[in-house]
Amino acid sequence: DAKTTQPNSMESNEEEPVHLPCNHSTISGTDYIHWYRQLPSQGPEYVIHGLTSNVNNRMASLAIAEDRKSSTLILHRATLRDAAVYYCTFNNAGNMLTFGGGTRLMVKP
Amino acid sequence: EAGVVQSPRYKIIEKKQPVAFWCNPISGHNTLYWYLQNLGQGPELLIRYENEEAVDDSQLPKDRFSAERLKGVDSTLKIQPAELGDSAVYLCASSLDRQRNPTFGQGTRLTVV
């Protein structure tokens, strides 16, 4: 199984940056790293993905370590609407996403 | 564009009763997934379809769970008979093909009493 390790929970202040870490030491060279988030009572929502280089989109940035065994999702200015569970995952051999427990992000006003 | 539509949103049944969930994927999406999500945990894959073919159902408990996607479009997931431990959220997701990121529906929350 594709295995990731994330902190169970993190807290942030509104309008401050948030760095959500993930370890994925068993990742292979061709596996993409994906981040999803899940708001309360919703299905998971795609955030960002990458292979080797750092990636930016309108939602977040993804910083990938040089050895690819870890990555960090960066929310540049957290808002109350960013409070969610954030899942880091990567494709296993069958190209299917396997989710771990995720990090519950709490944002304080 | 309409997203992945699931119904019902909520379902409460007594144990040993049957239950079915319905999923309408995004138009044109060939790959369809059913996931199970227990409280406080991440989603776990139950089955994946490529068009109408179930290509990975290794995690589906086949003694009581069944799924179908007859015309390669919408899909149903059935549990018969339901057990207390089946209480969870059942998520459907779809993608253009298995290489693309799936889009998830809102899920069906099942409570078995």
Coordinates of N, CA and C in Angstrom, one line a residue:
Chain A
D1 N 0.8 -1.2 0.0 CA 0.0 0.0 0.0 C 0.9 1.2 0.0
A2 N 0.4 2.3 -0.7 CA 1.1 3.5 -0.7 C 0.9 4.2 0.6
K3 N 2.1 4.4 1.4 CA 2.0 4.9 2.8 C 2.5 6.3 2.9
T4 N 1.7 7.1 3.6 CA 2.1 8.5 3.9 C 2.0 8.7 5.4
T5 N 2.8 9.6 5.9 CA 2.7 10.0 7.4 C 2.5 11.5 7.5
Q6 N 1.4 11.9 8.2 CA 1.1 13.3 8.4 C 0.7 13.5 9.8
P7 N 1.0 14.7 10.3 CA 0.5 15.0 11.7 C -1.0 14.9 11.8
N8 N -1.5 14.5 12.9 CA -3.0 14.4 13.0 C -3.7 15.7 12.9
S9 N -3.1 16.7 13.5 CA -3.8 18.0 13.5 C -2.7 19.1 13.5
M10 N -3.2 20.3 13.0 CA -2.3 21.5 13.1 C -3.3 22.7 13.3
E11 N -2.7 23.8 13.8 CA -3.5 25.0 14.1 C -2.8 26.1 13.4
S12 N -3.6 27.1 12.9 CA -3.0 28.2 12.3 C -3.9 29.4 12.6
N13 N -3.3 30.6 12.5 CA -4.0 31.9 12.7 C -4.4 32.3 11.3
E14 N -5.6 32.9 11.2 CA -6.1 33.4 10.0 C -5.1 34.4 9.4
E15 N -5.0 34.4 8.0 CA -4.1 35.3 7.2 C -2.7 35.0 7.4
E16 N -2.3 33.9 8.1 CA -0.9 33.5 8.2 C -0.6 32.3 7.3
P17 N 0.6 32.1 6.9 CA 0.9 31.0 6.0 C 0.9 29.7 6.9
V18 N 0.6 28.6 6.2 CA 0.5 27.3 6.8 C 1.3 26.3 6.0
H19 N 2.2 25.6 6.7 CA 3.0 24.5 6.0 C 2.6 23.2 6.6
L20 N 2.0 22.4 5.7 CA 1.5 21.1 6.1 C 2.5 20.0 5.6
P21 N 3.1 19.3 6.5 CA 4.2 18.3 6.0 C 3.6 16.9 5.8
C22 N 4.3 16.2 4.9 CA 4.0 14.8 4.6 C 5.2 14.0 4.4
N23 N 5.3 12.8 5.0 CA 6.4 11.9 4.6 C 5.9 10.8 3.8
H24 N 6.6 10.5 2.7 CA 6.3 9.4 1.8 C 7.5 8.7 1.4
S25 N 8.2 8.0 2.4 CA 9.5 7.4 2.1 C 9.5 6.3 1.1
T26 N 8.3 5.6 0.9 CA 8.3 4.5 0.0 C 7.9 4.9 -1.4
I27 N 7.9 6.1 -1.7 CA 7.5 6.6 -3.0 C 8.5 6.1 -4.1
S28 N 8.0 5.8 -5.2 CA 8.9 5.4 -6.3 C 9.1 6.5 -7.2
G29 N 10.1 6.4 -8.1 CA 10.5 7.5 -9.0 C 9.4 8.0 -9.9
T30 N 8.4 7.2 -10.2 CA 7.4 7.7 -11.2 C 6.1 8.0 -10.5
D31 N 6.0 8.0 -9.2 CA 4.8 8.3 -8.5 C 4.6 9.8 -8.4
Y32 N 3.4 10.3 -8.7 CA 3.1 11.7 -8.4 C 2.6 11.8 -7.0
I33 N 2.9 12.9 -6.4 CA 2.4 13.3 -5.1 C 1.2 14.1 -5.3
H34 N 0.1 13.7 -4.6 CA -1.2 14.5 -4.7 C -1.6 15.0 -3.3
W35 N -2.3 16.1 -3.3 CA -2.9 16.6 -2.1 C -4.4 16.8 -2.4
Y36 N -5.2 16.4 -1.4 CA -6.6 16.6 -1.5 C -7.0 17.2 -0.1
R37 N -8.1 17.9 -0.1 CA -8.6 18.4 1.2 C -10.1 18.0 1.3
Q38 N -10.6 17.9 2.5 CA -12.0 17.5 2.7 C -12.6 18.4 3.7
L39 N -13.5 19.2 3.2 CA -14.3 20.1 4.1 C -15.4 19.3 4.8
P40 N -15.9 19.8 5.9 CA -16.9 19.0 6.7 C -18.1 18.7 5.8
S41 N -18.5 17.4 5.8 CA -19.7 16.9 5.1 C -19.6 17.0 3.6
Q42 N -18.3 17.1 3.1 CA -18.1 17.1 1.6 C -17.2 15.9 1.3
G43 N -17.1 15.6 0.0 CA -16.1 14.7 -0.5 C -14.8 15.4 -0.6
P44 N -13.7 14.6 -0.7 CA -12.4 15.2 -0.9 C -12.3 16.0 -2.2
E45 N -11.5 17.1 -2.1 CA -11.4 18.0 -3.2 C -9.9 18.1 -3.6
Y46 N -9.6 18.0 -4.9 CA -8.2 18.1 -5.4 C -7.6 19.5 -5.1
V47 N -6.4 19.4 -4.6 CA -5.7 20.7 -4.3 C -4.6 20.9 -5.3
I48 N -3.6 20.0 -5.3 CA -2.4 20.1 -6.2 C -1.7 18.8 -6.3
H49 N -0.9 18.7 -7.3 CA -0.1 17.5 -7.4 C 1.2 17.9 -8.1
G50 N 2.3 17.0 -7.9 CA 3.6 17.3 -8.5 C 4.4 16.0 -8.6
L51 N 5.5 16.1 -9.3 CA 6.4 14.9 -9.4 C 7.7 15.2 -8.8
T52 N 8.4 16.2 -9.3 CA 9.8 16.5 -8.7 C 9.9 18.0 -8.4
S53 N 9.4 18.9 -9.3 CA 9.6 20.3 -9.1 C 8.5 20.9 -8.2
N54 N 8.8 22.0 -7.6 CA 7.8 22.7 -6.8 C 6.7 23.2 -7.8
V55 N 5.5 23.2 -7.3 CA 4.3 23.5 -8.1 C 3.5 24.6 -7.4
N56 N 2.9 25.5 -8.2 CA 2.0 26.5 -7.6 C 0.7 26.5 -8.4
N57 N -0.4 26.7 -7.7 CA -1.7 27.0 -8.4 C -2.4 28.0 -7.6
R58 N -3.7 28.2 -7.9 CA -4.4 29.3 -7.3 C -4.8 28.9 -5.8
M59 N -4.7 27.6 -5.5 CA -5.1 27.2 -4.2 C -3.9 27.2 -3.2
A60 N -2.8 26.7 -3.7 CA -1.7 26.4 -2.8 C -0.4 26.2 -3.6
S61 N 0.7 26.0 -2.8 CA 2.0 25.6 -3.4 C 2.4 24.3 -2.9
L62 N 3.2 23.5 -3.7 CA 3.7 22.2 -3.2 C 5.2 22.2 -3.3
A63 N 5.8 22.0 -2.2 CA 7.3 22.0 -2.2 C 7.7 20.5 -2.0
I64 N 8.5 20.0 -2.9 CA 8.9 18.6 -2.9 C 10.3 18.5 -2.6
A65 N 10.7 17.6 -1.6 CA 12.1 17.5 -1.2 C 12.9 16.9 -2.4
E66 N 14.2 17.2 -2.4 CA 15.0 16.7 -3.5 C 15.0 15.2 -3.6
D67 N 15.0 14.5 -2.4 CA 14.9 13.0 -2.5 C 13.5 12.5 -2.7
R68 N 12.5 13.4 -2.7 CA 11.1 13.1 -2.9 C 10.5 12.2 -1.8
K69 N 11.1 12.1 -0.7 CA 10.6 11.3 0.4 C 9.7 12.1 1.3
S70 N 9.6 13.4 1.0 CA 8.7 14.2 1.8 C 8.2 15.4 0.9
S71 N 7.1 16.0 1.3 CA 6.6 17.2 0.6 C 5.9 18.1 1.6
T72 N 5.7 19.3 1.3 CA 5.0 20.3 2.1 C 4.0 21.0 1.3
L73 N 2.7 21.0 1.8 CA 1.7 21.8 1.1 C 1.7 23.2 1.8
I74 N 1.7 24.2 1.0 CA 1.8 25.6 1.6 C 0.6 26.4 1.2
L75 N -0.2 26.8 2.2 CA -1.3 27.7 2.0 C -0.7 29.1 2.4
H76 N -0.7 30.0 1.5 CA 0.1 31.3 1.7 C -0.6 32.2 2.7
R77 N -1.9 32.2 2.7 CA -2.7 33.0 3.7 C -3.9 32.2 4.1
A78 N -3.9 31.6 5.3 CA -5.0 30.7 5.7 C -6.2 31.6 5.9
T79 N -7.4 31.1 5.5 CA -8.7 31.7 5.8 C -9.5 30.7 6.6
L80 N -10.6 31.1 7.1 CA -11.4 30.2 7.9 C -12.0 29.1 7.0
R81 N -12.1 29.4 5.7 CA -12.7 28.4 4.8 C -11.6 27.3 4.4
D82 N -10.4 27.5 4.9 CA -9.4 26.5 4.7 C -9.4 25.4 5.7
A83 N -10.2 25.6 6.8 CA -10.3 24.6 7.8 C -10.8 23.3 7.2
A84 N -10.0 22.2 7.2 CA -10.4 21.0 6.6 C -9.4 19.9 7.0
V85 N -9.7 18.7 6.5 CA -8.7 17.6 6.6 C -7.9 17.6 5.3
Y86 N -6.6 17.6 5.4 CA -5.7 17.7 4.2 C -5.0 16.3 4.1
Y87 N -5.2 15.7 2.9 CA -4.6 14.4 2.7 C -3.5 14.5 1.7
C88 N -2.4 13.8 2.0 CA -1.3 13.7 1.1 C -1.3 12.2 0.7
T89 N -1.1 12.0 -0.6 CA -1.2 10.7 -1.1 C -0.3 10.6 -2.4
F90 N 0.0 9.4 -2.8 CA 0.7 9.2 -4.1 C 0.2 8.0 -4.8
N91 N 0.3 7.9 -6.1 CA -0.2 6.8 -6.9 C 0.6 5.6 -6.6
N92 N -0.1 4.5 -6.3 CA 0.5 3.2 -6.2 C 0.6 2.6 -7.7
A93 N 1.0 1.4 -7.7 CA 1.3 0.8 -9.1 C 0.1 0.8 -9.9
G94 N -1.1 0.7 -9.3 CA -2.3 0.7 -10.1 C -2.9 2.0 -10.5
N95 N -2.1 3.1 -10.2 CA -2.5 4.4 -10.5 C -3.8 4.8 -9.7
M96 N -4.0 4.2 -8.5 CA -5.1 4.6 -7.7 C -4.6 5.3 -6.4
L97 N -5.3 6.3 -6.0 CA -4.9 7.0 -4.8 C -5.3 6.3 -3.5
T98 N -4.3 6.2 -2.6 CA -4.5 5.5 -1.3 C -4.4 6.6 -0.3
F99 N -5.4 6.8 0.5 CA -5.5 7.9 1.5 C -5.1 7.4 2.9
G100 N -4.3 8.2 3.6 CA -4.0 8.0 5.0 C -5.0 8.7 5.8
G101 N -4.6 9.0 7.1 CA -5.5 9.7 8.0 C -5.6 11.2 7.8
G102 N -4.7 11.8 7.1 CA -4.7 13.2 6.9 C -4.4 14.1 8.1
T103 N -4.3 15.4 7.9 CA -4.1 16.4 8.9 C -5.3 17.3 9.0
R104 N -5.8 17.4 10.2 CA -7.0 18.3 10.4 C -6.4 19.7 10.7
L105 N -6.7 20.6 9.8 CA -6.2 22.0 10.0 C -7.3 22.8 10.6
M106 N -6.9 23.4 11.7 CA -7.9 24.4 12.4 C -7.3 25.8 12.2
V107 N -8.2 26.7 11.8 CA -7.8 28.1 11.6 C -8.5 29.0 12.6
K108 N -7.7 29.7 13.3 CA -8.2 30.6 14.4 C -8.4 32.0 13.8
P109 N -9.5 32.6 14.1 CA -9.7 34.0 13.6 C -8.8 35.0 14.4
Chain B
E1 N -20.2 22.9 -15.2 CA -20.4 21.5 -15.4 C -20.9 20.9 -14.0
A2 N -21.8 20.0 -14.1 CA -22.3 19.3 -12.9 C -21.2 18.4 -12.4
G3 N -21.1 18.3 -11.1 CA -20.1 17.4 -10.5 C -20.6 16.0 -10.5
V4 N -19.9 15.2 -9.6 CA -20.3 13.8 -9.4 C -21.5 13.9 -8.4
V5 N -22.6 13.3 -8.9 CA -23.9 13.4 -8.1 C -24.1 12.0 -7.4
Q6 N -24.4 12.1 -6.1 CA -24.7 10.9 -5.4 C -26.0 11.0 -4.7
S7 N -26.7 9.9 -4.6 CA -28.0 9.9 -3.8 C -28.2 8.6 -3.2
P8 N -28.9 8.5 -2.0 CA -29.3 9.7 -1.3 C -28.1 10.3 -0.5
R9 N -28.2 11.5 0.1 CA -27.2 12.0 0.9 C -27.1 11.3 2.3
Y10 N -28.2 10.9 2.8 CA -28.2 10.3 4.1 C -29.2 9.1 4.0
K11 N -28.9 8.0 4.7 CA -29.7 6.8 4.8 C -29.6 6.2 6.1
I12 N -30.7 5.9 6.8 CA -30.7 5.2 8.0 C -31.5 3.9 7.8
I13 N -30.9 2.8 8.1 CA -31.6 1.5 8.0 C -31.4 0.6 9.2
E14 N -32.2 -0.4 9.3 CA -32.0 -1.3 10.4 C -31.0 -2.4 9.9
K15 N -30.3 -3.0 10.8 CA -29.4 -4.1 10.4 C -30.2 -5.2 9.8
K16 N -29.5 -5.9 8.8 CA -30.0 -7.0 8.1 C -30.9 -6.5 6.9
Q17 N -31.1 -5.2 6.8 CA -31.9 -4.7 5.6 C -30.9 -4.5 4.5
P18 N -31.4 -4.5 3.2 CA -30.6 -4.1 2.1 C -30.6 -2.6 1.9
V19 N -29.6 -2.1 1.2 CA -29.5 -0.7 0.9 C -28.7 -0.5 -0.4
A20 N -29.0 0.5 -1.1 CA -28.4 0.8 -2.4 C -28.0 2.3 -2.5
F21 N -26.9 2.6 -3.1 CA -26.4 3.9 -3.3 C -26.2 4.1 -4.8
W22 N -26.5 5.3 -5.2 CA -26.5 5.6 -6.7 C -25.4 6.7 -6.9
C23 N -24.7 6.6 -8.1 CA -23.7 7.6 -8.4 C -23.8 7.9 -9.9
N24 N -23.9 9.2 -10.2 CA -23.9 9.7 -11.6 C -22.5 10.5 -11.8
P25 N -21.6 9.9 -12.5 CA -20.3 10.6 -12.7 C -20.4 11.8 -13.6
I26 N -19.3 12.5 -13.7 CA -19.2 13.6 -14.6 C -19.3 13.1 -16.0
S27 N -20.0 13.8 -16.9 CA -20.2 13.3 -18.2 C -18.9 13.1 -19.0
G28 N -18.7 11.9 -19.6 CA -17.5 11.7 -20.3 C -16.4 11.0 -19.5
H29 N -16.6 10.9 -18.2 CA -15.6 10.3 -17.4 C -15.7 8.7 -17.5
N30 N -14.6 8.1 -17.9 CA -14.6 6.7 -18.1 C -14.4 5.9 -16.8
T31 N -13.6 6.5 -15.9 CA -13.2 5.8 -14.7 C -14.1 6.2 -13.5
L32 N -14.6 5.2 -12.8 CA -15.5 5.5 -11.7 C -15.0 4.7 -10.5
Y33 N -15.0 5.3 -9.3 CA -14.5 4.7 -8.1 C -15.6 4.8 -7.0
W34 N -15.6 3.7 -6.2 CA -16.4 3.8 -5.0 C -15.4 3.6 -3.8
Y35 N -15.5 4.6 -2.9 CA -14.7 4.6 -1.7 C -15.6 4.5 -0.4
L36 N -15.0 3.9 0.6 CA -15.7 3.9 1.9 C -14.8 4.7 2.9
Q37 N -15.5 5.6 3.7 CA -14.8 6.4 4.6 C -15.4 6.2 6.0
N38 N -14.7 5.6 6.9 CA -15.1 5.5 8.3 C -14.8 6.8 9.0
L39 N -15.5 7.0 10.1 CA -15.3 8.3 10.9 C -13.9 8.5 11.3
G40 N -13.4 9.7 11.0 CA -12.0 10.0 11.4 C -10.9 9.4 10.6
Q41 N -11.2 8.7 9.5 CA -10.2 8.1 8.7 C -10.3 8.6 7.2
G42 N -9.3 8.3 6.5 CA -9.3 8.6 5.1 C -10.1 7.6 4.3
P43 N -10.5 8.0 3.0 CA -11.3 7.1 2.2 C -10.4 5.9 1.8
E44 N -11.2 4.7 1.7 CA -10.5 3.5 1.3 C -11.2 3.0 0.0
L45 N -10.5 2.6 -1.0 CA -11.0 2.2 -2.2 C -11.8 0.9 -2.1
L46 N -13.0 0.8 -2.6 CA -13.7 -0.5 -2.7 C -13.7 -1.1 -4.0
I47 N -13.9 -0.3 -5.1 CA -13.9 -0.8 -6.4 C -13.6 0.3 -7.4
R48 N -13.0 -0.1 -8.5 CA -12.8 0.9 -9.6 C -13.3 0.3 -10.9
Y49 N -14.0 1.1 -11.7 CA -14.5 0.7 -13.0 C -13.8 1.5 -14.1
E50 N -13.5 0.8 -15.2 CA -13.0 1.4 -16.4 C -14.2 1.2 -17.4
N51 N -15.0 2.2 -17.7 CA -16.2 2.0 -18.4 C -17.1 1.1 -17.6
E52 N -17.6 0.0 -18.2 CA -18.5 -0.9 -17.5 C -17.8 -2.0 -16.8
E53 N -16.4 -2.1 -17.0 CA -15.7 -3.2 -16.4 C -15.1 -2.9 -15.0
A54 N -15.4 -3.8 -14.1 CA -14.7 -3.6 -12.8 C -13.3 -4.1 -12.8
V55 N -12.3 -3.2 -12.8 CA -11.0 -3.7 -13.0 C -10.2 -3.9 -11.7
D56 N -10.7 -3.4 -10.6 CA -10.1 -3.6 -9.3 C -11.2 -3.7 -8.2
D57 N -11.6 -4.9 -7.8 CA -12.6 -5.0 -6.7 C -12.0 -5.8 -5.6
S58 N -10.7 -5.8 -5.4 CA -10.1 -6.7 -4.4 C -10.5 -6.3 -3.0
Q59 N -10.9 -5.0 -2.8 CA -11.2 -4.6 -1.4 C -12.7 -4.6 -1.2
L60 N -13.5 -5.0 -2.1 CA -14.9 -5.1 -2.0 C -15.3 -6.4 -1.2
P61 N -16.0 -6.3 -0.1 CA -16.4 -7.5 0.6 C -17.6 -8.2 -0.1
K62 N -17.2 -9.2 -0.9 CA -18.2 -9.7 -1.9 C -19.3 -10.6 -1.3
D63 N -19.2 -10.9 0.0 CA -20.3 -11.7 0.5 C -21.5 -10.9 0.7
R64 N -21.3 -9.5 0.9 CA -22.5 -8.7 1.1 C -22.6 -7.5 0.2
F65 N -21.5 -7.1 -0.4 CA -21.4 -5.9 -1.2 C -21.4 -6.3 -2.7
S66 N -22.1 -5.5 -3.5 CA -22.1 -5.7 -4.9 C -22.2 -4.3 -5.6
A67 N -21.6 -4.2 -6.8 CA -21.7 -3.0 -7.5 C -21.9 -3.3 -9.0
E68 N -22.5 -2.3 -9.7 CA -22.6 -2.5 -11.1 C -22.5 -1.1 -11.8
R69 N -22.1 -1.1 -13.1 CA -22.1 0.1 -13.9 C -22.4 -0.4 -15.3
L70 N -23.7 -0.7 -15.5 CA -24.2 -1.5 -16.7 C -23.8 -0.8 -18.0
K71 N -24.1 0.5 -18.1 CA -23.9 1.1 -19.4 C -22.6 2.0 -19.4
G72 N -21.8 1.8 -18.4 CA -20.5 2.5 -18.4 C -20.7 4.0 -18.0
V73 N -21.9 4.3 -17.4 CA -22.2 5.7 -17.0 C -22.4 5.7 -15.5
D74 N -23.7 5.7 -15.1 CA -23.9 5.7 -13.6 C -23.7 4.3 -13.0
S75 N -23.7 4.3 -11.7 CA -23.3 3.1 -11.0 C -24.1 3.0 -9.7
T76 N -24.3 1.8 -9.3 CA -25.0 1.5 -8.0 C -24.1 0.6 -7.1
L77 N -24.1 0.9 -5.9 CA -23.4 0.1 -4.9 C -24.4 -0.5 -3.9
K78 N -24.4 -1.8 -3.7 CA -25.5 -2.4 -2.8 C -24.9 -3.1 -1.7
I79 N -25.6 -3.1 -0.6 CA -25.2 -3.9 0.6 C -26.4 -4.7 1.0
Q80 N -26.2 -6.0 1.1 CA -27.3 -6.9 1.5 C -26.7 -8.2 2.1
P81 N -27.0 -8.4 3.4 CA -27.7 -7.5 4.3 C -26.7 -6.5 5.0
A82 N -27.2 -5.4 5.4 CA -26.3 -4.4 6.1 C -26.0 -4.9 7.5
E83 N -24.8 -4.5 8.0 CA -24.4 -4.8 9.4 C -24.1 -3.5 10.1
L84 N -24.1 -3.5 11.4 CA -23.8 -2.3 12.2 C -22.5 -1.6 11.7
G85 N -21.5 -2.5 11.5 CA -20.2 -2.0 11.1 C -20.1 -1.3 9.7
D86 N -21.2 -1.4 9.0 CA -21.2 -0.8 7.6 C -21.5 0.7 7.7
S87 N -21.8 1.2 8.9 CA -22.1 2.6 9.1 C -20.9 3.4 8.7
A88 N -21.0 4.3 7.7 CA -19.8 5.0 7.2 C -20.4 6.0 6.1
V89 N -19.4 6.7 5.5 CA -19.8 7.5 4.3 C -19.3 6.8 3.1
Y90 N -20.1 6.6 2.1 CA -19.8 6.0 0.8 C -19.6 7.1 -0.2
L91 N -18.4 7.1 -0.8 CA -18.0 8.2 -1.7 C -17.9 7.6 -3.1
C92 N -18.4 8.3 -4.1 CA -18.2 8.0 -5.5 C -17.3 9.0 -6.1
A93 N -16.4 8.7 -7.0 CA -15.5 9.6 -7.7 C -15.4 9.2 -9.1
S94 N -15.1 10.1 -10.0 CA -14.9 9.8 -11.4 C -13.7 10.6 -11.9
S95 N -13.1 10.1 -13.0 CA -12.1 10.8 -13.7 C -12.1 10.4 -15.2
L96 N -11.5 11.3 -16.0 CA -11.5 11.1 -17.4 C -11.0 9.7 -17.8
D97 N -9.8 9.4 -17.2 CA -9.2 8.1 -17.2 C -8.4 7.9 -16.0
R98 N -7.8 6.7 -15.8 CA -7.2 6.4 -14.5 C -5.9 7.2 -14.3
Q99 N -5.4 8.0 -15.3 CA -4.2 8.8 -15.1 C -4.6 10.1 -14.5
R100 N -5.8 10.5 -14.5 CA -6.2 11.9 -14.1 C -6.7 11.8 -12.6
N101 N -6.6 13.0 -12.0 CA -7.1 13.1 -10.6 C -8.6 12.9 -10.6
P102 N -9.1 12.1 -9.7 CA -10.6 11.9 -9.6 C -11.3 13.1 -8.9
T103 N -12.5 13.3 -9.3 CA -13.4 14.3 -8.7 C -14.4 13.5 -7.8
F104 N -14.6 13.9 -6.6 CA -15.4 13.2 -5.7 C -16.8 13.8 -5.6
G105 N -17.8 12.9 -5.3 CA -19.1 13.4 -5.0 C -19.2 13.8 -3.5
Q106 N -20.4 14.2 -3.0 CA -20.5 14.6 -1.6 C -20.6 13.4 -0.7
G107 N -20.9 12.2 -1.2 CA -21.0 11.0 -0.4 C -22.4 10.7 0.1
T108 N -22.6 9.5 0.5 CA -23.9 9.1 1.1 C -23.5 8.6 2.5
R109 N -24.1 9.2 3.5 CA -23.8 8.8 4.9 C -24.8 7.8 5.3
L110 N -24.3 6.5 5.6 CA -25.2 5.4 6.0 C -25.0 5.2 7.5
T111 N -26.2 5.1 8.1 CA -26.2 4.7 9.5 C -27.1 3.4 9.6
V112 N -26.5 2.4 10.2 CA -27.1 1.1 10.4 C -27.4 1.0 11.9
V113 N -28.7 0.8 12.2 CA -29.1 0.8 13.6 C -29.7 -0.6 14.0

